[in-house]
PDB file of C-alpha atoms in Angstrom:
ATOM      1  CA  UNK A 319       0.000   0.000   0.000  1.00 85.00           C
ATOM      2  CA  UNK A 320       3.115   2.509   0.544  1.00 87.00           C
ATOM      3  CA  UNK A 321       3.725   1.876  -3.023  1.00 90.00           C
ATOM      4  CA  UNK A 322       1.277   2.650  -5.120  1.00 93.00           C
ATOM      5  CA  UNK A 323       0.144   6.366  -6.557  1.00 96.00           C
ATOM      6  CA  UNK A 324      -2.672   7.608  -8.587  1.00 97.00           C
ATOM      7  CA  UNK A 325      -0.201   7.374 -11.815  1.00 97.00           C
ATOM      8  CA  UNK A 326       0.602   3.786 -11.322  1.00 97.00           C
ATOM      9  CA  UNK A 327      -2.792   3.003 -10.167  1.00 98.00           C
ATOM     10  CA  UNK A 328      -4.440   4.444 -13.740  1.00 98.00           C
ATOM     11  CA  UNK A 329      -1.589   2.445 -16.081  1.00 98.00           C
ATOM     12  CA  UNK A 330      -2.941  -0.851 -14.268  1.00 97.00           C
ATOM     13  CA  UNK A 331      -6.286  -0.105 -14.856  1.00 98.00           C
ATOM     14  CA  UNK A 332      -5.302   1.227 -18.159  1.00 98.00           C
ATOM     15  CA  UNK A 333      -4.204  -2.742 -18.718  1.00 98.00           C
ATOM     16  CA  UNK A 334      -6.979  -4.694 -17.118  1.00 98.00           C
ATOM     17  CA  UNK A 335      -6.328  -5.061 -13.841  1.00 98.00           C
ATOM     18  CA  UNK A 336      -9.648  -5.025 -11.681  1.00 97.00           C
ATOM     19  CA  UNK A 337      -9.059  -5.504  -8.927  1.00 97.00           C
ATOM     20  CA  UNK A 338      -5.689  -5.290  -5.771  1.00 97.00           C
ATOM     21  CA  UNK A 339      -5.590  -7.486  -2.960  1.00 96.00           C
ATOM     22  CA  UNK A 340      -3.795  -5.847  -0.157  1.00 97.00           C
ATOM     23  CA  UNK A 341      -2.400  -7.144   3.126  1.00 96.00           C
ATOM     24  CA  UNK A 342      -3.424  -4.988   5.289  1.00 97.00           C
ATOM     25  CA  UNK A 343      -3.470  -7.230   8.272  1.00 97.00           C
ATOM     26  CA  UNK A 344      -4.371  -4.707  11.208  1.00 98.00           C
ATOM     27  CA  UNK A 345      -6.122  -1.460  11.629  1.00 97.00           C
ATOM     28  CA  UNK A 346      -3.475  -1.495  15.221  1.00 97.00           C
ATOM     29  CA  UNK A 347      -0.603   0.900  14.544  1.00 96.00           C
ATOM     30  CA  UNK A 348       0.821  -1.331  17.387  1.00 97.00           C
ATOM     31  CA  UNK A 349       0.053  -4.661  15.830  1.00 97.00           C
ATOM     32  CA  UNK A 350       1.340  -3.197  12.119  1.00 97.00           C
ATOM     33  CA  UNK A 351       4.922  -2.169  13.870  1.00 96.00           C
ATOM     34  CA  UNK A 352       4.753  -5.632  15.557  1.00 95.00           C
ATOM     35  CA  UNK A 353       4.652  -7.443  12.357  1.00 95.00           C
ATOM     36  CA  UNK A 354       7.451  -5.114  10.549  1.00 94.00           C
ATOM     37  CA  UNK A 355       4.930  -4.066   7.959  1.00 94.00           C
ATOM     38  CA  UNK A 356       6.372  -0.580   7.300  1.00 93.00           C
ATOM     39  CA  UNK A 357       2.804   0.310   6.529  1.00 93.00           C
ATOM     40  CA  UNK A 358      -0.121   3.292   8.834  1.00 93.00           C
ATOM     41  CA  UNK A 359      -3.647   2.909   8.607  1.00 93.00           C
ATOM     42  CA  UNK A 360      -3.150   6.448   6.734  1.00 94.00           C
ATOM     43  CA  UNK A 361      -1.428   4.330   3.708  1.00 95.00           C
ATOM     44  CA  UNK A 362      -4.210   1.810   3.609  1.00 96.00           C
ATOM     45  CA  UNK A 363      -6.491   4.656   3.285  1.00 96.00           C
ATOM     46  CA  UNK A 364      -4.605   6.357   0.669  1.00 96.00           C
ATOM     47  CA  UNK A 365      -4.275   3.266  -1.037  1.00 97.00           C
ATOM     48  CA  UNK A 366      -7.900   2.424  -1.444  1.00 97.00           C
ATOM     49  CA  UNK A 367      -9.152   5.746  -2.075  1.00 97.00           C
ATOM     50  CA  UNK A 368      -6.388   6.018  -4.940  1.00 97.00           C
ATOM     51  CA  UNK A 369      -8.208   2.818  -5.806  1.00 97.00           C
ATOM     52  CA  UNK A 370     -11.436   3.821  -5.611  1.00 97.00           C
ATOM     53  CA  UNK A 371     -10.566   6.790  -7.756  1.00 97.00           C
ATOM     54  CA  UNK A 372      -9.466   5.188 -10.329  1.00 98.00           C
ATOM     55  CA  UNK A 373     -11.943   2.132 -10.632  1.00 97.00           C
ATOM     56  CA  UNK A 374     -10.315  -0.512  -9.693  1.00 98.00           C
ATOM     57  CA  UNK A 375     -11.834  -2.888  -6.658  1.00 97.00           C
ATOM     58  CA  UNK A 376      -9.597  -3.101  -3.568  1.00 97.00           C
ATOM     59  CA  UNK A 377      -9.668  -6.088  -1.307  1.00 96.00           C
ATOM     60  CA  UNK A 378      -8.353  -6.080   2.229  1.00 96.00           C
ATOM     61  CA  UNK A 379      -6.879  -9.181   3.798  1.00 96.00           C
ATOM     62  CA  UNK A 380      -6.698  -9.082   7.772  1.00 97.00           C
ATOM     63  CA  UNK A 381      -4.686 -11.715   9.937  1.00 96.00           C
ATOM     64  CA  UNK A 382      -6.041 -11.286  13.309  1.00 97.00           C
ATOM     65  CA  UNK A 383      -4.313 -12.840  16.346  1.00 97.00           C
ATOM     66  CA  UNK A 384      -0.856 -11.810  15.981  1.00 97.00           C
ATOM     67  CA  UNK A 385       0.992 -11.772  19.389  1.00 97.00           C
ATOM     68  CA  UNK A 386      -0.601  -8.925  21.357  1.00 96.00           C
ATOM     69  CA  UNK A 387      -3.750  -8.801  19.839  1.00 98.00           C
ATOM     70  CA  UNK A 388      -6.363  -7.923  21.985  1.00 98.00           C
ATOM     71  CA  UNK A 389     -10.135  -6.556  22.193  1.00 98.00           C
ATOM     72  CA  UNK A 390      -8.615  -2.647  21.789  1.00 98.00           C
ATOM     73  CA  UNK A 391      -5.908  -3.826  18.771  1.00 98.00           C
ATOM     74  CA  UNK A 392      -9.236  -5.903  17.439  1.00 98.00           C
ATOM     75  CA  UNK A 393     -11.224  -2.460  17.449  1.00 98.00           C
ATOM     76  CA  UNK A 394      -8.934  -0.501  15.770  1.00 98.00           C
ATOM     77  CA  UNK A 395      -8.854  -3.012  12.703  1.00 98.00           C
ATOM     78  CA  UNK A 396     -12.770  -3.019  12.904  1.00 98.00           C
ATOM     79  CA  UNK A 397     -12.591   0.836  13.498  1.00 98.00           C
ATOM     80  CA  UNK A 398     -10.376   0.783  10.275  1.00 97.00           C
ATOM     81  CA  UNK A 399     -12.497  -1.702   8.194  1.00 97.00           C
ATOM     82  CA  UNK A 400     -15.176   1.005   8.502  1.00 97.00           C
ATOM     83  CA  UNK A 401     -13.568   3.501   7.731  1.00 96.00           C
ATOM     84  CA  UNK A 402     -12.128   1.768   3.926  1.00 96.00           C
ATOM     85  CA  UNK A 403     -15.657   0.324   4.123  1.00 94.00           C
ATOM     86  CA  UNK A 404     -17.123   1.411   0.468  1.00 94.00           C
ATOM     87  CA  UNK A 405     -13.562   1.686  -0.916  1.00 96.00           C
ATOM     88  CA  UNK A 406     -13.127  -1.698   0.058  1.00 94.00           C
ATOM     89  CA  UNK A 407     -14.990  -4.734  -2.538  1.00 89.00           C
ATOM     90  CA  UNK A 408     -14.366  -7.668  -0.222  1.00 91.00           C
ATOM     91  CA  UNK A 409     -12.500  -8.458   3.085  1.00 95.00           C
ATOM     92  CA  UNK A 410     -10.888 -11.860   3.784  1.00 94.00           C
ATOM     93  CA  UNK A 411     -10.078 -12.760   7.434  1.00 95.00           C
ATOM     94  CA  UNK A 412      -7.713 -15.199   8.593  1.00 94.00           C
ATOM     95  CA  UNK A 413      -6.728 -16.415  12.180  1.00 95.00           C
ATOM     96  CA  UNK A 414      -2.783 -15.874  12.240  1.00 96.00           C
ATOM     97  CA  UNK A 415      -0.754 -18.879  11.808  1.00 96.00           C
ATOM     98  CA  UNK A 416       2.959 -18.421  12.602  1.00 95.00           C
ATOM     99  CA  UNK A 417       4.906 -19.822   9.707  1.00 93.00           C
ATOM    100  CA  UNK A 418       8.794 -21.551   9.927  1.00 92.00           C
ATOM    101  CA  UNK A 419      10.964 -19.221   8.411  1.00 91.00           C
ATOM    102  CA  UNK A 420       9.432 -16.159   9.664  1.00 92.00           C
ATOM    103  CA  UNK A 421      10.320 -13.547  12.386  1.00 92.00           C
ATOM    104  CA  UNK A 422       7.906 -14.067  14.298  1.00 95.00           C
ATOM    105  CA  UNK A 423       8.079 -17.763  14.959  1.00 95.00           C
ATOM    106  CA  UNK A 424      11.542 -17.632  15.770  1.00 93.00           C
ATOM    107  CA  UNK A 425      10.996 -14.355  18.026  1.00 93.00           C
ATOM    108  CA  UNK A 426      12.166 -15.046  22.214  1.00 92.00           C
ATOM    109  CA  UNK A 427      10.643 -12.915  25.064  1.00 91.00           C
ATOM    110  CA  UNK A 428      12.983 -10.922  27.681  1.00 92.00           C
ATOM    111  CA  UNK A 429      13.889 -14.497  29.255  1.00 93.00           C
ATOM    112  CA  UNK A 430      14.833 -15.989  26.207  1.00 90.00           C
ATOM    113  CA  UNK A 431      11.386 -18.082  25.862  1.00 89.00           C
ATOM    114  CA  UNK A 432      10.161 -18.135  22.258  1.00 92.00           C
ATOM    115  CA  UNK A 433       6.756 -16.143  21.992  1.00 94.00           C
ATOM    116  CA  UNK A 434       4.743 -18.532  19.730  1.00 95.00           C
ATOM    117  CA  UNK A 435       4.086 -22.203  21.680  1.00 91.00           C
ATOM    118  CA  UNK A 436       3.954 -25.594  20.135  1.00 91.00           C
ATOM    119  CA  UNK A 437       6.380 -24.759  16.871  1.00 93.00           C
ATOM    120  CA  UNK A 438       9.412 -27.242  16.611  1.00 93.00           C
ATOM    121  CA  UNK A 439      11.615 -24.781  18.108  1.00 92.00           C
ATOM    122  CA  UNK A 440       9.963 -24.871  21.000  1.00 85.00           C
ATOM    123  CA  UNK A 441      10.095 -27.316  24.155  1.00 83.00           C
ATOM    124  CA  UNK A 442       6.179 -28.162  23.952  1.00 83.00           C
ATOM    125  CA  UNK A 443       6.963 -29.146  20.355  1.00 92.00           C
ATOM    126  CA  UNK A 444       4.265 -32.282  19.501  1.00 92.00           C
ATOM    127  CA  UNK A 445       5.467 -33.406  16.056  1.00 93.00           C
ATOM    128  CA  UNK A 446       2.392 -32.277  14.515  1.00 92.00           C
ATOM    129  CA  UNK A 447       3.051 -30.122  10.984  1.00 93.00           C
ATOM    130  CA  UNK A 448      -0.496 -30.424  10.031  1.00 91.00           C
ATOM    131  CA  UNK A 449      -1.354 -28.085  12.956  1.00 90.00           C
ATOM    132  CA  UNK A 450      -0.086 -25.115  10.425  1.00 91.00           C
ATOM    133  CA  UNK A 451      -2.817 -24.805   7.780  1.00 89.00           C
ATOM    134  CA  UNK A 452      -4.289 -21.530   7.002  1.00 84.00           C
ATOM    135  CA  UNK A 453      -7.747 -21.622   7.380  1.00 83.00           C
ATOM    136  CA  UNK A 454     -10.040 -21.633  10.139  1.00 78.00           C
ATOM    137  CA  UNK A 455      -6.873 -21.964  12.620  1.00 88.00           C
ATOM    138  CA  UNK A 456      -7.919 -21.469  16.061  1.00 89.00           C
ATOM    139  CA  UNK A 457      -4.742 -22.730  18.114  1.00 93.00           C
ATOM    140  CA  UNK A 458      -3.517 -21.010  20.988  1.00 94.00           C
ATOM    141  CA  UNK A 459      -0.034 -19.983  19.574  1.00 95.00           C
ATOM    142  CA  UNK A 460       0.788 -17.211  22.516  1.00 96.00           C
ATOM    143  CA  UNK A 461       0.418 -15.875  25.751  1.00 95.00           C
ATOM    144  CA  UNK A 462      -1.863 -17.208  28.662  1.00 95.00           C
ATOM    145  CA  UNK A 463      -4.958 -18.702  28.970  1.00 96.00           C
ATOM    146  CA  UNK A 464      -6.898 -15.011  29.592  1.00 97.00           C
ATOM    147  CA  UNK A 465      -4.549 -13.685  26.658  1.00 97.00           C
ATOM    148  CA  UNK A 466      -6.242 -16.797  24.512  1.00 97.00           C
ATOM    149  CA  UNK A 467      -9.784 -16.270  25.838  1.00 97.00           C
ATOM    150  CA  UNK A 468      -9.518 -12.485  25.257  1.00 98.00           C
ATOM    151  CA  UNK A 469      -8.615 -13.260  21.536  1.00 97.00           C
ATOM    152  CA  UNK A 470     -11.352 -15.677  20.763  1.00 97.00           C
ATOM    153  CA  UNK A 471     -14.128 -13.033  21.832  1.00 98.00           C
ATOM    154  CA  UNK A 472     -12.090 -10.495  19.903  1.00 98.00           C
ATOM    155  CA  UNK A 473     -12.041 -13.058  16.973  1.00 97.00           C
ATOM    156  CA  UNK A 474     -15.713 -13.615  17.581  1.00 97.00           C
ATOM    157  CA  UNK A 475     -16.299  -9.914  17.054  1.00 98.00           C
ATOM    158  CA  UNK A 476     -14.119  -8.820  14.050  1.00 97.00           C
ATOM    159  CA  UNK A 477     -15.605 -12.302  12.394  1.00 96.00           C
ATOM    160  CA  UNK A 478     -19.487 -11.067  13.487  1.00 96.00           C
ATOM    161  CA  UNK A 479     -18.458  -7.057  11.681  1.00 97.00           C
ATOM    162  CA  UNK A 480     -17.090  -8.346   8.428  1.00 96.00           C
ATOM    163  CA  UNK A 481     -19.569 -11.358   8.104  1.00 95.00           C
ATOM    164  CA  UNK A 482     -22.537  -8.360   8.793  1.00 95.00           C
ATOM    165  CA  UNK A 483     -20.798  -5.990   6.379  1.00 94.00           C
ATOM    166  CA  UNK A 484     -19.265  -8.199   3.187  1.00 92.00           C
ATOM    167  CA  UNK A 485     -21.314 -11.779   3.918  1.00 88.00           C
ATOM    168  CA  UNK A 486     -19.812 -14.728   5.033  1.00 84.00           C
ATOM    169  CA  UNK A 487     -16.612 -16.395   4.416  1.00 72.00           C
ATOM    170  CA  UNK A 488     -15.757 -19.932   3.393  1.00 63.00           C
TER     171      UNK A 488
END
Protein backbone atom coordinates (compact mmCIF):
# COMPACT_ATOMS: atom_id res chain seq x y z
CA UNK A 1 0.00 0.00 0.00
CA UNK A 2 3.12 2.51 0.54
CA UNK A 3 3.72 1.88 -3.02
CA UNK A 4 1.28 2.65 -5.12
CA UNK A 5 0.14 6.37 -6.56
CA UNK A 6 -2.67 7.61 -8.59
CA UNK A 7 -0.20 7.37 -11.82
CA UNK A 8 0.60 3.79 -11.32
CA UNK A 9 -2.79 3.00 -10.17
CA UNK A 10 -4.44 4.44 -13.74
CA UNK A 11 -1.59 2.44 -16.08
CA UNK A 12 -2.94 -0.85 -14.27
CA UNK A 13 -6.29 -0.11 -14.86
CA UNK A 14 -5.30 1.23 -18.16
CA UNK A 15 -4.20 -2.74 -18.72
CA UNK A 16 -6.98 -4.69 -17.12
CA UNK A 17 -6.33 -5.06 -13.84
CA UNK A 18 -9.65 -5.03 -11.68
CA UNK A 19 -9.06 -5.50 -8.93
CA UNK A 20 -5.69 -5.29 -5.77
CA UNK A 21 -5.59 -7.49 -2.96
CA UNK A 22 -3.79 -5.85 -0.16
CA UNK A 23 -2.40 -7.14 3.13
CA UNK A 24 -3.42 -4.99 5.29
CA UNK A 25 -3.47 -7.23 8.27
CA UNK A 26 -4.37 -4.71 11.21
CA UNK A 27 -6.12 -1.46 11.63
CA UNK A 28 -3.48 -1.50 15.22
CA UNK A 29 -0.60 0.90 14.54
CA UNK A 30 0.82 -1.33 17.39
CA UNK A 31 0.05 -4.66 15.83
CA UNK A 32 1.34 -3.20 12.12
CA UNK A 33 4.92 -2.17 13.87
CA UNK A 34 4.75 -5.63 15.56
CA UNK A 35 4.65 -7.44 12.36
CA UNK A 36 7.45 -5.11 10.55
CA UNK A 37 4.93 -4.07 7.96
CA UNK A 38 6.37 -0.58 7.30
CA UNK A 39 2.80 0.31 6.53
CA UNK A 40 -0.12 3.29 8.83
CA UNK A 41 -3.65 2.91 8.61
CA UNK A 42 -3.15 6.45 6.73
CA UNK A 43 -1.43 4.33 3.71
CA UNK A 44 -4.21 1.81 3.61
CA UNK A 45 -6.49 4.66 3.28
CA UNK A 46 -4.60 6.36 0.67
CA UNK A 47 -4.27 3.27 -1.04
CA UNK A 48 -7.90 2.42 -1.44
CA UNK A 49 -9.15 5.75 -2.07
CA UNK A 50 -6.39 6.02 -4.94
CA UNK A 51 -8.21 2.82 -5.81
CA UNK A 52 -11.44 3.82 -5.61
CA UNK A 53 -10.57 6.79 -7.76
CA UNK A 54 -9.47 5.19 -10.33
CA UNK A 55 -11.94 2.13 -10.63
CA UNK A 56 -10.32 -0.51 -9.69
CA UNK A 57 -11.83 -2.89 -6.66
CA UNK A 58 -9.60 -3.10 -3.57
CA UNK A 59 -9.67 -6.09 -1.31
CA UNK A 60 -8.35 -6.08 2.23
CA UNK A 61 -6.88 -9.18 3.80
CA UNK A 62 -6.70 -9.08 7.77
CA UNK A 63 -4.69 -11.72 9.94
CA UNK A 64 -6.04 -11.29 13.31
CA UNK A 65 -4.31 -12.84 16.35
CA UNK A 66 -0.86 -11.81 15.98
CA UNK A 67 0.99 -11.77 19.39
CA UNK A 68 -0.60 -8.92 21.36
CA UNK A 69 -3.75 -8.80 19.84
CA UNK A 70 -6.36 -7.92 21.99
CA UNK A 71 -10.13 -6.56 22.19
CA UNK A 72 -8.62 -2.65 21.79
CA UNK A 73 -5.91 -3.83 18.77
CA UNK A 74 -9.24 -5.90 17.44
CA UNK A 75 -11.22 -2.46 17.45
CA UNK A 76 -8.93 -0.50 15.77
CA UNK A 77 -8.85 -3.01 12.70
CA UNK A 78 -12.77 -3.02 12.90
CA UNK A 79 -12.59 0.84 13.50
CA UNK A 80 -10.38 0.78 10.27
CA UNK A 81 -12.50 -1.70 8.19
CA UNK A 82 -15.18 1.00 8.50
CA UNK A 83 -13.57 3.50 7.73
CA UNK A 84 -12.13 1.77 3.93
CA UNK A 85 -15.66 0.32 4.12
CA UNK A 86 -17.12 1.41 0.47
CA UNK A 87 -13.56 1.69 -0.92
CA UNK A 88 -13.13 -1.70 0.06
CA UNK A 89 -14.99 -4.73 -2.54
CA UNK A 90 -14.37 -7.67 -0.22
CA UNK A 91 -12.50 -8.46 3.09
CA UNK A 92 -10.89 -11.86 3.78
CA UNK A 93 -10.08 -12.76 7.43
CA UNK A 94 -7.71 -15.20 8.59
CA UNK A 95 -6.73 -16.41 12.18
CA UNK A 96 -2.78 -15.87 12.24
CA UNK A 97 -0.75 -18.88 11.81
CA UNK A 98 2.96 -18.42 12.60
CA UNK A 99 4.91 -19.82 9.71
CA UNK A 100 8.79 -21.55 9.93
CA UNK A 101 10.96 -19.22 8.41
CA UNK A 102 9.43 -16.16 9.66
CA UNK A 103 10.32 -13.55 12.39
CA UNK A 104 7.91 -14.07 14.30
CA UNK A 105 8.08 -17.76 14.96
CA UNK A 106 11.54 -17.63 15.77
CA UNK A 107 11.00 -14.35 18.03
CA UNK A 108 12.17 -15.05 22.21
CA UNK A 109 10.64 -12.92 25.06
CA UNK A 110 12.98 -10.92 27.68
CA UNK A 111 13.89 -14.50 29.26
CA UNK A 112 14.83 -15.99 26.21
CA UNK A 113 11.39 -18.08 25.86
CA UNK A 114 10.16 -18.13 22.26
CA UNK A 115 6.76 -16.14 21.99
CA UNK A 116 4.74 -18.53 19.73
CA UNK A 117 4.09 -22.20 21.68
CA UNK A 118 3.95 -25.59 20.14
CA UNK A 119 6.38 -24.76 16.87
CA UNK A 120 9.41 -27.24 16.61
CA UNK A 121 11.61 -24.78 18.11
CA UNK A 122 9.96 -24.87 21.00
CA UNK A 123 10.10 -27.32 24.15
CA UNK A 124 6.18 -28.16 23.95
CA UNK A 125 6.96 -29.15 20.35
CA UNK A 126 4.26 -32.28 19.50
CA UNK A 127 5.47 -33.41 16.06
CA UNK A 128 2.39 -32.28 14.52
CA UNK A 129 3.05 -30.12 10.98
CA UNK A 130 -0.50 -30.42 10.03
CA UNK A 131 -1.35 -28.08 12.96
CA UNK A 132 -0.09 -25.11 10.43
CA UNK A 133 -2.82 -24.81 7.78
CA UNK A 134 -4.29 -21.53 7.00
CA UNK A 135 -7.75 -21.62 7.38
CA UNK A 136 -10.04 -21.63 10.14
CA UNK A 137 -6.87 -21.96 12.62
CA UNK A 138 -7.92 -21.47 16.06
CA UNK A 139 -4.74 -22.73 18.11
CA UNK A 140 -3.52 -21.01 20.99
CA UNK A 141 -0.03 -19.98 19.57
CA UNK A 142 0.79 -17.21 22.52
CA UNK A 143 0.42 -15.88 25.75
CA UNK A 144 -1.86 -17.21 28.66
CA UNK A 145 -4.96 -18.70 28.97
CA UNK A 146 -6.90 -15.01 29.59
CA UNK A 147 -4.55 -13.68 26.66
CA UNK A 148 -6.24 -16.80 24.51
CA UNK A 149 -9.78 -16.27 25.84
CA UNK A 150 -9.52 -12.48 25.26
CA UNK A 151 -8.62 -13.26 21.54
CA UNK A 152 -11.35 -15.68 20.76
CA UNK A 153 -14.13 -13.03 21.83
CA UNK A 154 -12.09 -10.49 19.90
CA UNK A 155 -12.04 -13.06 16.97
CA UNK A 156 -15.71 -13.61 17.58
CA UNK A 157 -16.30 -9.91 17.05
CA UNK A 158 -14.12 -8.82 14.05
CA UNK A 159 -15.60 -12.30 12.39
CA UNK A 160 -19.49 -11.07 13.49
CA UNK A 161 -18.46 -7.06 11.68
CA UNK A 162 -17.09 -8.35 8.43
CA UNK A 163 -19.57 -11.36 8.10
CA UNK A 164 -22.54 -8.36 8.79
CA UNK A 165 -20.80 -5.99 6.38
CA UNK A 166 -19.27 -8.20 3.19
CA UNK A 167 -21.31 -11.78 3.92
CA UNK A 168 -19.81 -14.73 5.03
CA UNK A 169 -16.61 -16.40 4.42
CA UNK A 170 -15.76 -19.93 3.39
Amino acid sequence: MDTVDKELLEKMRDAGCIEIKFGVESGSEKILKSMRKRITKADTLKAFQLCKEVGINAKAFIIHGYPGENMQTTDETIDLLQEIGDLTSRVSLFRFVPLPGTQVYEEKDESGQYVIHGTHLADDWDGDWSKFHLYRNGRHWWGGDSDFAELNEAYRKIRQFTEDRWGRQE
